[in-house]
Coordinates of C-alpha atoms and ligand atoms in Angstrom, one line a residue:
M9 CA 53.9 123.3 108.1
T10 CA 57.0 122.2 106.2
T11 CA 60.0 124.0 107.8
C12 CA 62.9 125.2 105.7
G13 CA 65.1 122.4 107.1
E14 CA 62.6 119.8 106.1
F15 CA 62.2 121.3 102.6
L16 CA 65.9 121.3 102.1
V17 CA 66.0 117.5 102.6
K18 CA 63.1 117.0 100.1
Q19 CA 64.9 119.1 97.5
L20 CA 68.2 117.2 98.1
Q21 CA 66.4 113.9 97.7
A22 CA 64.8 115.0 94.5
W23 CA 68.3 115.8 93.3
D24 CA 69.6 112.3 93.8
V25 CA 71.3 112.7 97.2
D26 CA 71.2 109.3 98.8
T27 CA 73.6 109.7 101.7
V28 CA 74.3 112.5 104.3
F29 CA 77.2 112.5 106.7
G30 CA 76.6 114.4 109.9
I31 CA 76.6 114.8 113.7
P32 CA 73.4 116.5 114.9
G33 CA 73.3 119.2 117.5
V34 CA 70.6 121.5 119.0
H35 CA 71.1 123.9 116.1
T36 CA 70.6 121.3 113.3
I37 CA 67.8 119.1 114.6
E38 CA 65.4 120.8 112.2
L39 CA 67.4 119.3 109.3
Y40 CA 66.7 115.9 110.8
R41 CA 62.9 116.3 110.9
G42 CA 62.7 115.4 107.3
L43 CA 65.3 112.6 107.1
P44 CA 63.5 109.5 108.5
G45 CA 61.5 108.1 105.7
S46 CA 63.1 110.3 103.0
G47 CA 65.1 107.4 101.6
I48 CA 68.4 109.3 102.4
R49 CA 70.8 107.3 104.5
H50 CA 72.4 109.1 107.4
I51 CA 75.9 108.2 108.5
T52 CA 77.2 109.4 111.8
P53 CA 80.9 110.0 112.1
R54 CA 82.7 110.5 115.4
H55 CA 84.1 114.0 114.5
E56 CA 83.1 116.5 111.8
Q57 CA 86.5 116.1 110.1
G58 CA 85.5 112.4 109.7
A59 CA 82.2 113.5 108.1
G60 CA 84.1 115.7 105.6
F61 CA 86.6 113.0 104.7
M62 CA 83.8 110.4 104.3
A63 CA 81.9 112.8 102.0
D64 CA 85.1 113.3 100.0
G65 CA 85.7 109.6 99.6
Y66 CA 82.1 109.1 98.7
A67 CA 82.3 111.9 96.1
R68 CA 85.5 110.6 94.5
V69 CA 84.0 107.2 93.9
S70 CA 80.4 108.1 93.0
G71 CA 81.1 111.4 91.1
K72 CA 78.3 112.9 93.1
P73 CA 78.7 115.6 95.7
G74 CA 79.3 114.4 99.3
V75 CA 76.7 116.0 101.5
C76 CA 77.3 116.9 105.2
F77 CA 75.0 118.3 107.9
I78 CA 77.1 120.2 110.4
I79 CA 76.4 122.3 113.5
T80 CA 77.3 126.0 114.0
G81 CA 80.8 126.9 115.2
P82 CA 82.9 124.0 116.4
G83 CA 81.3 121.6 113.9
M84 CA 82.3 124.0 111.1
T85 CA 85.8 124.6 112.3
N86 CA 86.2 120.8 112.7
I87 CA 85.1 120.2 109.1
A88 CA 87.1 123.1 107.6
T89 CA 90.2 120.9 107.3
A90 CA 88.4 118.3 105.3
M91 CA 86.9 121.0 103.1
G92 CA 90.5 122.2 102.6
Q93 CA 91.5 118.8 101.3
A94 CA 88.5 118.6 99.0
Y95 CA 89.1 122.2 97.8
A96 CA 92.7 121.3 96.9
D97 CA 91.7 118.2 94.9
S98 CA 88.6 119.7 93.3
I99 CA 86.1 117.4 94.9
P100 CA 82.3 118.2 95.0
M101 CA 81.0 118.6 98.5
L102 CA 77.9 120.3 99.9
V103 CA 78.2 121.4 103.5
I104 CA 74.9 122.5 105.1
S105 CA 75.2 124.1 108.5
S106 CA 73.3 126.1 110.9
V107 CA 74.4 129.5 112.2
N108 CA 72.9 131.8 114.9
E109 CA 69.8 133.9 114.3
R110 CA 70.0 136.6 111.7
E111 CA 69.8 139.4 114.1
R112 CA 72.5 137.9 116.3
L113 CA 75.1 137.5 113.6
G114 CA 78.4 139.2 114.3
R115 CA 77.4 140.4 117.8
G116 CA 80.1 138.6 119.8
N117 CA 77.7 138.2 122.8
G118 CA 78.9 134.7 123.4
Y119 CA 75.8 132.8 122.1
L120 CA 76.1 129.1 121.9
H121 CA 78.6 128.0 119.1
E122 CA 79.1 131.7 118.1
L123 CA 82.0 132.6 115.8
P124 CA 82.8 136.2 114.8
D125 CA 82.0 135.4 111.2
Q126 CA 81.4 131.8 110.3
R127 CA 80.7 132.4 106.7
A128 CA 83.9 134.3 106.1
L129 CA 85.9 131.6 107.9
V130 CA 84.5 128.9 105.7
A131 CA 84.7 130.9 102.5
G132 CA 88.4 130.3 102.4
V133 CA 87.9 126.5 101.8
A134 CA 84.8 126.7 99.5
A135 CA 83.8 127.7 96.0
F136 CA 81.4 129.9 97.9
S137 CA 79.8 130.2 101.3
H138 CA 76.4 131.6 101.6
T139 CA 74.2 132.7 104.5
L140 CA 70.6 132.1 103.8
M141 CA 68.9 135.3 104.9
S142 CA 65.5 134.2 103.7
V143 CA 63.7 130.9 102.9
D144 CA 63.0 132.2 99.5
E145 CA 66.6 132.1 98.5
L146 CA 67.0 128.4 99.0
P147 CA 66.1 127.1 95.5
D148 CA 68.5 129.6 93.9
V149 CA 71.4 128.9 96.2
L150 CA 71.1 125.1 95.9
A151 CA 70.9 125.5 92.1
R152 CA 74.2 127.6 92.3
A153 CA 75.8 124.9 94.4
F154 CA 74.9 122.1 91.9
A155 CA 76.1 124.4 89.0
V156 CA 79.5 124.3 90.6
F157 CA 79.4 120.5 90.9
D158 CA 78.1 119.8 87.4
G159 CA 79.4 122.6 85.2
G160 CA 82.4 124.2 86.9
R161 CA 85.5 123.2 88.7
P162 CA 84.0 121.0 91.5
R163 CA 84.7 122.2 95.0
P164 CA 83.1 122.4 98.4
V165 CA 80.1 124.7 98.8
H166 CA 78.9 125.9 102.1
I167 CA 75.3 127.0 102.9
E168 CA 74.5 128.2 106.4
L169 CA 70.9 128.4 107.7
P170 CA 70.3 130.9 110.5
L171 CA 68.3 129.3 113.4
D172 CA 65.3 131.5 112.7
V173 CA 65.4 130.6 108.9
I174 CA 65.9 126.9 109.4
T175 CA 62.6 126.7 111.4
A176 CA 60.6 129.1 109.2
S177 CA 57.8 127.9 107.0
A178 CA 58.7 126.8 103.5
D179 CA 55.1 125.9 102.6
H180 CA 55.2 128.4 99.7
L181 CA 58.1 126.6 98.0
S182 CA 57.8 123.6 95.7
V183 CA 60.5 121.1 95.0
Q184 CA 62.3 122.0 91.8
P185 CA 63.5 119.7 89.0
R186 CA 67.2 119.5 88.7
V187 CA 68.6 121.4 85.7
T188 CA 72.1 120.2 85.0
A189 CA 74.4 123.0 84.3
P190 CA 76.2 122.8 80.9
R191 CA 79.8 121.9 80.8
P192 CA 82.0 124.5 79.0
A193 CA 82.9 123.4 75.5
P194 CA 86.1 124.5 73.7
Q195 CA 86.2 127.1 70.9
A196 CA 86.5 125.5 67.5
D197 CA 89.4 127.7 66.3
L198 CA 91.5 126.9 69.4
I199 CA 91.0 123.2 68.9
R200 CA 92.0 123.6 65.2
Q201 CA 95.2 125.3 66.3
A202 CA 96.0 122.8 68.9
A203 CA 95.4 119.9 66.5
Q204 CA 97.6 121.5 63.9
H205 CA 100.5 122.1 66.4
L206 CA 100.1 118.6 67.8
S207 CA 100.1 117.0 64.3
Q208 CA 103.3 118.8 63.3
A209 CA 105.1 117.8 66.4
Q210 CA 107.7 115.0 66.5
R211 CA 107.9 114.3 70.2
R212 CA 104.5 114.7 71.9
L213 CA 103.9 114.3 75.6
L214 CA 100.5 114.0 77.2
L215 CA 100.0 115.1 80.9
I216 CA 96.6 113.9 82.3
G217 CA 95.1 115.1 85.6
G218 CA 92.2 114.4 87.8
G219 CA 90.0 116.7 85.7
C220 CA 89.8 113.8 83.2
V221 CA 88.6 111.3 85.7
N222 CA 85.3 110.7 83.8
E223 CA 87.1 110.1 80.5
P224 CA 89.1 106.9 80.5
D225 CA 88.1 105.9 77.0
A226 CA 88.6 109.4 75.5
V227 CA 92.1 109.7 77.2
R228 CA 93.1 106.3 75.7
R229 CA 92.0 107.2 72.2
L230 CA 93.7 110.6 72.4
A231 CA 97.0 109.1 73.6
E232 CA 96.8 106.6 70.7
A233 CA 95.9 109.3 68.1
L234 CA 98.8 111.4 69.3
D235 CA 101.1 108.5 69.8
A236 CA 102.2 110.3 73.0
P237 CA 103.8 108.9 76.1
T238 CA 101.3 109.7 78.8
A239 CA 101.9 110.6 82.4
L240 CA 99.0 110.5 84.9
T241 CA 98.7 112.5 88.1
I242 CA 97.8 110.6 91.3
N243 CA 94.2 111.5 90.9
A244 CA 94.3 110.4 87.3
K245 CA 95.7 107.0 88.0
G246 CA 93.9 104.2 86.1
L247 CA 92.9 106.4 83.1
L248 CA 95.2 104.4 80.8
P249 CA 95.1 100.6 81.1
T250 CA 98.0 99.2 83.1
A251 CA 99.6 97.4 80.2
H252 CA 99.2 100.2 77.7
P253 CA 102.4 100.8 75.7
L254 CA 102.1 104.6 76.1
L255 CA 101.7 104.6 79.8
I256 CA 104.6 106.1 81.9
G257 CA 102.7 106.2 85.2
S258 CA 102.9 108.9 87.9
N259 CA 106.6 109.6 88.1
Q260 CA 106.8 113.2 87.0
S261 CA 109.2 114.0 89.8
L262 CA 111.8 111.5 88.6
P263 CA 114.6 112.3 86.2
P264 CA 113.6 109.9 83.3
V265 CA 110.1 111.5 83.0
R266 CA 111.5 115.0 83.5
Q267 CA 114.0 114.4 80.7
L268 CA 111.1 113.3 78.5
A269 CA 109.2 116.5 79.4
Q270 CA 112.2 118.6 78.4
D271 CA 112.7 116.8 75.2
A272 CA 109.1 117.0 74.1
D273 CA 108.4 119.6 71.4
V274 CA 104.7 119.8 72.2
V275 CA 103.2 119.0 75.6
L276 CA 99.4 118.7 76.0
A277 CA 98.3 119.0 79.6
I278 CA 94.6 118.3 80.3
G279 CA 92.7 118.8 83.6
T280 CA 95.9 119.0 85.6
E281 CA 97.1 121.8 87.9
L282 CA 100.7 121.0 87.0
G283 CA 101.1 121.3 90.8
E284 CA 103.9 120.5 93.1
T285 CA 102.5 117.3 94.7
D286 CA 102.4 115.6 91.3
Y287 CA 105.2 117.2 89.4
D288 CA 107.7 118.1 92.1
V289 CA 107.5 115.9 95.2
V290 CA 111.2 116.4 95.6
F291 CA 110.7 120.1 95.9
D292 CA 113.5 121.2 93.6
G293 CA 111.5 123.2 91.0
N294 CA 113.0 121.1 88.2
F295 CA 110.0 119.9 86.3
R296 CA 110.5 121.9 83.1
I297 CA 108.7 122.1 79.8
S298 CA 110.9 123.4 77.0
G299 CA 108.6 122.8 74.1
E300 CA 105.2 124.3 73.4
L301 CA 102.7 123.9 76.1
I302 CA 99.0 123.5 75.3
R303 CA 96.7 123.4 78.3
V304 CA 93.0 122.4 78.7
D305 CA 91.2 123.2 81.9
I306 CA 87.7 123.9 83.1
D307 CA 89.0 126.7 85.3
A308 CA 90.3 129.7 83.2
E309 CA 92.5 130.9 86.1
Q310 CA 94.1 127.5 86.5
L311 CA 95.3 127.6 82.9
Q312 CA 97.8 130.3 83.9
R313 CA 99.2 128.8 87.0
N314 CA 102.5 126.9 87.4
H315 CA 103.4 126.7 83.7
A316 CA 102.3 129.4 81.2
P317 CA 100.7 127.9 78.1
A318 CA 101.3 128.9 74.5
L319 CA 97.7 127.9 73.9
A320 CA 95.0 127.9 76.6
I321 CA 91.7 126.1 76.1
N322 CA 89.1 126.8 78.7
S323 CA 86.9 123.7 78.5
D324 CA 85.6 120.5 80.1
A325 CA 88.2 117.8 79.5
G326 CA 85.9 115.3 77.8
L327 CA 84.4 117.8 75.4
A328 CA 87.9 119.1 74.4
I329 CA 89.3 115.7 73.9
E330 CA 86.4 114.6 71.7
A331 CA 86.8 117.8 69.7
L332 CA 90.5 117.3 69.3
L333 CA 90.0 113.7 68.2
K334 CA 87.8 114.8 65.3
Q335 CA 90.7 116.9 64.0
L336 CA 93.4 114.3 64.4
P337 CA 94.3 111.3 62.2
Q338 CA 93.1 108.1 63.7
R339 CA 95.8 105.8 65.0
E340 CA 95.5 102.4 66.8
R341 CA 97.4 101.1 69.7
D342 CA 100.8 100.0 68.4
E343 CA 103.5 98.5 70.6
H344 CA 106.2 99.5 68.0
S345 CA 105.3 103.1 67.4
S346 CA 107.9 105.8 68.1
G347 CA 105.8 107.0 71.1
A348 CA 105.5 103.5 72.5
K349 CA 109.3 103.2 72.2
R350 CA 109.9 106.5 74.0
A351 CA 107.5 105.4 76.7
C352 CA 109.1 101.9 77.0
A353 CA 112.6 103.5 77.3
V354 CA 111.3 105.6 80.2
R355 CA 109.7 102.7 81.9
Q356 CA 112.8 100.6 81.6
Q357 CA 114.9 103.4 83.0
L358 CA 112.6 103.8 86.0
A359 CA 112.7 100.1 86.7
D360 CA 116.5 100.0 86.5
E361 CA 117.2 103.1 88.6
F362 CA 114.5 103.0 91.3
T363 CA 114.9 99.6 92.9
G364 CA 114.4 100.7 96.4
W365 CA 110.6 100.2 96.2
A366 CA 110.8 96.5 95.4
H367 CA 109.4 95.4 98.7
Y368 CA 106.4 97.7 98.3
R369 CA 105.9 96.4 94.8
R370 CA 105.8 92.9 96.2
L371 CA 103.3 94.0 98.8
F372 CA 100.9 95.5 96.2
D373 CA 101.3 92.5 93.9
C374 CA 100.4 90.2 96.8
I375 CA 97.3 92.3 97.6
L376 CA 96.2 92.5 93.9
E377 CA 96.6 88.8 93.4
V378 CA 93.9 88.2 96.0
L379 CA 91.8 91.3 95.3
P380 CA 92.4 92.4 91.7
E381 CA 89.5 94.8 91.8
A382 CA 90.5 96.6 95.0
R383 CA 90.3 100.3 95.5
F384 CA 93.1 102.0 97.5
V385 CA 92.3 105.0 99.6
G386 CA 95.4 106.3 101.3
D387 CA 96.8 108.7 103.9
S388 CA 100.3 110.1 103.9
T389 CA 102.5 107.2 104.6
Q390 CA 105.2 104.9 103.1
T391 CA 102.9 102.5 101.3
V392 CA 101.2 105.5 99.7
Y393 CA 104.3 107.4 98.6
S394 CA 105.8 104.2 97.1
G395 CA 102.5 103.0 95.6
N396 CA 102.1 106.4 93.9
H397 CA 105.1 105.4 91.9
V398 CA 104.8 101.6 91.5
V399 CA 101.1 100.9 91.4
E400 CA 99.1 101.1 88.2
L401 CA 95.4 100.0 88.1
D402 CA 92.8 99.5 85.4
G403 CA 90.1 102.2 85.7
P404 CA 90.0 105.5 87.5
R405 CA 88.7 106.4 91.0
R406 CA 90.6 103.4 92.4
W407 CA 93.7 105.1 93.8
F408 CA 93.5 108.4 95.7
N409 CA 95.1 109.6 98.9
A410 CA 96.2 112.5 101.1
S411 CA 99.7 112.7 99.7
T412 CA 98.5 115.1 97.1
G413 CA 97.3 118.7 97.4
Y414 CA 96.5 119.7 101.0
G415 CA 98.1 116.5 102.4
T416 CA 96.1 115.9 105.6
L417 CA 97.0 113.1 107.9
G418 CA 93.9 111.1 109.1
Y419 CA 92.2 111.3 105.7
G420 CA 92.6 107.7 104.6
L421 CA 90.4 105.9 107.1
P422 CA 87.2 108.0 106.9
A423 CA 87.6 108.6 103.1
A424 CA 87.8 104.8 102.7
I425 CA 84.5 104.5 104.6
G426 CA 82.9 107.0 102.2
A427 CA 84.3 105.2 99.2
R428 CA 82.9 101.8 100.4
L429 CA 79.5 103.4 101.0
A430 CA 79.5 104.7 97.5
E431 CA 80.3 101.4 95.9
P432 CA 79.8 98.6 98.4
T433 CA 80.7 95.7 96.1
R434 CA 84.3 96.7 95.5
P435 CA 86.9 95.9 98.1
V436 CA 88.4 99.1 99.7
I437 CA 91.8 99.1 101.2
S438 CA 92.7 102.0 103.5
L439 CA 96.5 102.6 103.5
M440 CA 97.4 104.1 106.8
G441 CA 100.5 104.8 108.9
D442 CA 100.7 104.5 112.7
G443 CA 100.9 108.3 113.0
G444 CA 98.1 109.2 110.6
I445 CA 95.6 106.7 111.8
Q446 CA 95.7 108.2 115.3
F447 CA 94.2 111.4 113.9
T448 CA 90.8 109.8 113.0
L449 CA 91.0 106.3 114.7
P450 CA 87.5 106.7 116.3
E451 CA 86.0 106.5 112.9
L452 CA 86.4 102.7 113.2
A453 CA 83.4 102.9 115.5
S454 CA 81.4 104.7 112.7
A455 CA 82.4 102.0 110.2
V456 CA 81.3 99.2 112.7
E457 CA 78.0 101.0 113.3
A458 CA 77.3 101.5 109.6
R459 CA 78.5 97.9 108.8
V460 CA 81.1 99.1 106.4
G461 CA 83.6 96.3 105.5
I462 CA 86.8 98.2 104.7
I463 CA 90.3 96.7 105.1
V464 CA 92.7 99.0 106.9
L465 CA 96.3 98.2 106.1
L466 CA 98.3 99.8 108.9
W467 CA 102.0 100.3 108.1
N468 CA 103.6 100.5 111.6
N469 CA 107.1 102.0 111.9
Q470 CA 106.4 103.4 115.3
G471 CA 106.6 107.1 114.4
Y472 CA 106.3 109.9 111.9
G473 CA 108.7 108.0 109.7
E474 CA 108.8 110.3 106.7
I475 CA 109.4 113.4 108.9
K476 CA 112.1 111.6 110.8
R477 CA 113.9 110.9 107.5
Y478 CA 113.6 114.5 106.5
M479 CA 115.2 115.6 109.8
E480 CA 118.0 113.1 109.4
R481 CA 118.7 114.2 105.9
R482 CA 119.0 117.8 107.0
D483 CA 121.2 117.0 110.0
I484 CA 118.5 117.8 112.5
T485 CA 118.4 115.6 115.6
P486 CA 115.0 113.8 115.4
L487 CA 112.5 115.3 117.8
G488 CA 108.8 114.7 118.1
V489 CA 108.8 111.9 115.6
D490 CA 109.4 108.8 117.6
I491 CA 105.9 108.7 118.9
Y492 CA 104.3 106.3 121.4
T493 CA 102.2 103.9 119.4
P494 CA 99.4 102.1 121.2
D495 CA 98.3 98.5 120.8
F496 CA 96.3 99.0 117.6
L497 CA 95.0 95.4 117.5
T498 CA 93.4 95.7 121.0
I499 CA 92.0 99.1 120.2
A500 CA 90.5 98.0 116.9
R501 CA 89.0 95.0 118.5
G502 CA 87.6 97.2 121.2
F503 CA 85.8 99.2 118.6
G504 CA 84.3 96.0 117.3
C505 CA 86.6 95.4 114.3
L506 CA 88.5 92.3 113.4
A507 CA 92.2 92.9 113.7
E508 CA 95.3 90.8 113.0
R509 CA 99.1 91.3 112.5
A510 CA 100.3 89.9 109.2
R511 CA 103.2 87.5 109.8
D512 CA 104.2 87.2 106.2
H513 CA 102.9 87.6 102.6
A514 CA 101.0 84.3 102.6
H515 CA 99.4 85.1 105.9
L516 CA 98.4 88.6 104.6
Q517 CA 96.8 86.9 101.6
S518 CA 94.8 84.6 103.7
L519 CA 93.6 87.5 105.9
L520 CA 92.5 89.4 102.8
R521 CA 90.7 86.4 101.4
E522 CA 88.6 86.2 104.6
A523 CA 87.9 89.9 105.1
P524 CA 84.2 90.3 106.0
S525 CA 82.0 92.5 103.8
D526 CA 80.1 94.1 106.6
R527 CA 82.8 94.7 109.3
P528 CA 86.1 96.5 109.2
L529 CA 89.3 94.5 109.3
L530 CA 92.5 96.0 110.5
I531 CA 95.7 94.4 109.4
E532 CA 98.9 95.6 111.0
I533 CA 102.1 95.3 109.1
A534 CA 105.4 96.0 110.8
E535 CA 108.0 97.9 108.8
A536 CA 110.4 95.0 109.2
P537 CA 111.2 91.7 107.5
P538 CA 109.5 90.0 105.6
F539 CA 107.6 93.2 104.6
A540 CA 110.6 95.6 104.6
P541 CA 114.4 95.1 104.4
Ligands
TPP629 C1 97.3 117.2 109.8 C2 98.7 117.0 109.5 N1 99.7 117.2 110.5 C3 101.0 116.9 110.2 C4 101.4 116.5 109.0 C5 102.9 116.3 108.7 N2 103.2 114.9 108.4 C6 103.3 114.5 107.2 S1 103.6 112.9 107.0 C7 103.8 112.7 108.7 C8 104.2 111.4 109.3 C9 103.0 110.5 109.4 O1 103.4 109.3 110.1 P1 102.7 107.9 109.7 O2 101.3 108.1 109.4 O3 103.1 107.0 110.8 O4 103.5 107.6 108.3 P2 105.0 107.2 108.1 O5 105.7 108.4 107.5 O6 105.6 106.8 109.4 O7 104.9 106.0 107.1 C10 103.5 114.0 109.3 C11 103.6 114.2 110.8 C12 100.4 116.4 108.0 N3 100.7 116.0 106.8 N4 99.1 116.6 108.3
MG630 MG1 104.7 105.7 110.9

């Protein structure tokens, strides 16, 4: 007999799933029956939140859904935070869990791992959460999940298998071929209108978000055709080449870019929420668009949030950009165009006015000199906040972190592990703070076990530095922020990692050069000279 749990694994394998993140329990062992010999690699984290963050990092790099196998109850409450992070950043994730027997659901009898209503709890951090009441439903529900990943706004999906369903026979089911859901295309008349308004404009501005992550070439051609200075969200970083004359980076919360947004007569925003963590990290509500706003988004509701559009186009980003390009006059990259001059003026102003990040710029230059292809997966810490402003990279999916959206501390270490598993040939640098790393530190053991060679760059200022600064600025006596920080080097070595404290920039470079490919290396950097003033 093939059980439902076994069949599920076969179906996932047929749909190109190559990695599963999970911690087995008595409730999920039936999912594990089919795994050995399936060709699917199983990665065991040390906490379900780690599983979720690993799946998130894996998905952001591979573009494929990160898949997790999670136990009923505590496993699901543990992973809920990671699902919240993925939900906020529109990351595809498939969470398969167990749940108690169908006839026991909602009883409150105190069965092992019982929650009052697990499905309802998880539904708040998922595109949908479904209880599989019969084996027969499985093909449809999986197809729905992949329709979200392929053709909709990607988000976590949760499917729970009651214990009496997971063990039931699936002999009557056959593995289905994957039918890729179509991506929504734009309406021709809306594209015509948009192209007309954009052509007539004098001062265009392009706002690009993570929804465009698959379209670096189309984004560049659109920016050039529009001759529009282009701002990227954190999740869109790398979508314009670093040296592009129209690039103004990810500085939408800073006055020079805000002025540009106010002066623009037509603003085209594609695949971006226009959300707070990209456009208003100073929390003053002053990112304003005075001209006409044209929005493109795969999510119809999202088109109406934060800034109301004059023209709303519900479409996949790539399809909309290609359609627009057909209606716009061709223009080549030109360093002397009026758009390039406007972008250059903004870049100059940013460089002149925001000099406080010079030491971070030096740090990143020093890293990129040794590892020019590196990918940076960050937490919520000083190197991340500053890097969001000062780092530009060639190519997308190379800079993401937990300073956006949900903003969960502890994300950066496990997400880096997932990122490295998705593309093992590219160096991955996990940017962590001494506070954030303590949330998920045991995942170092998972990385050692799975032979994942990530580089953890630990910025140590002995406390929740950012929060301390906020307290001081608001005249609140700092409390709860000067935390005890352990000896990270000894701990990391205890987990089986290599670990060193960088003495200076040259030493850091030599450590980076010798980082092993199959074992984590933790490099501690003190927030003190020579790395900080
Ligand atoms: C799960 C979670 N708890 C609390 C916070 C609030 N928070 C945001 S940044 C921060 C400080 C983090 O300290 P550290 O990682 O050392 O970074 P630093 O600011 O010192 O560079 C805290 C506590 C959060 N973002 N996420
Ligand atoms: Mg700190």
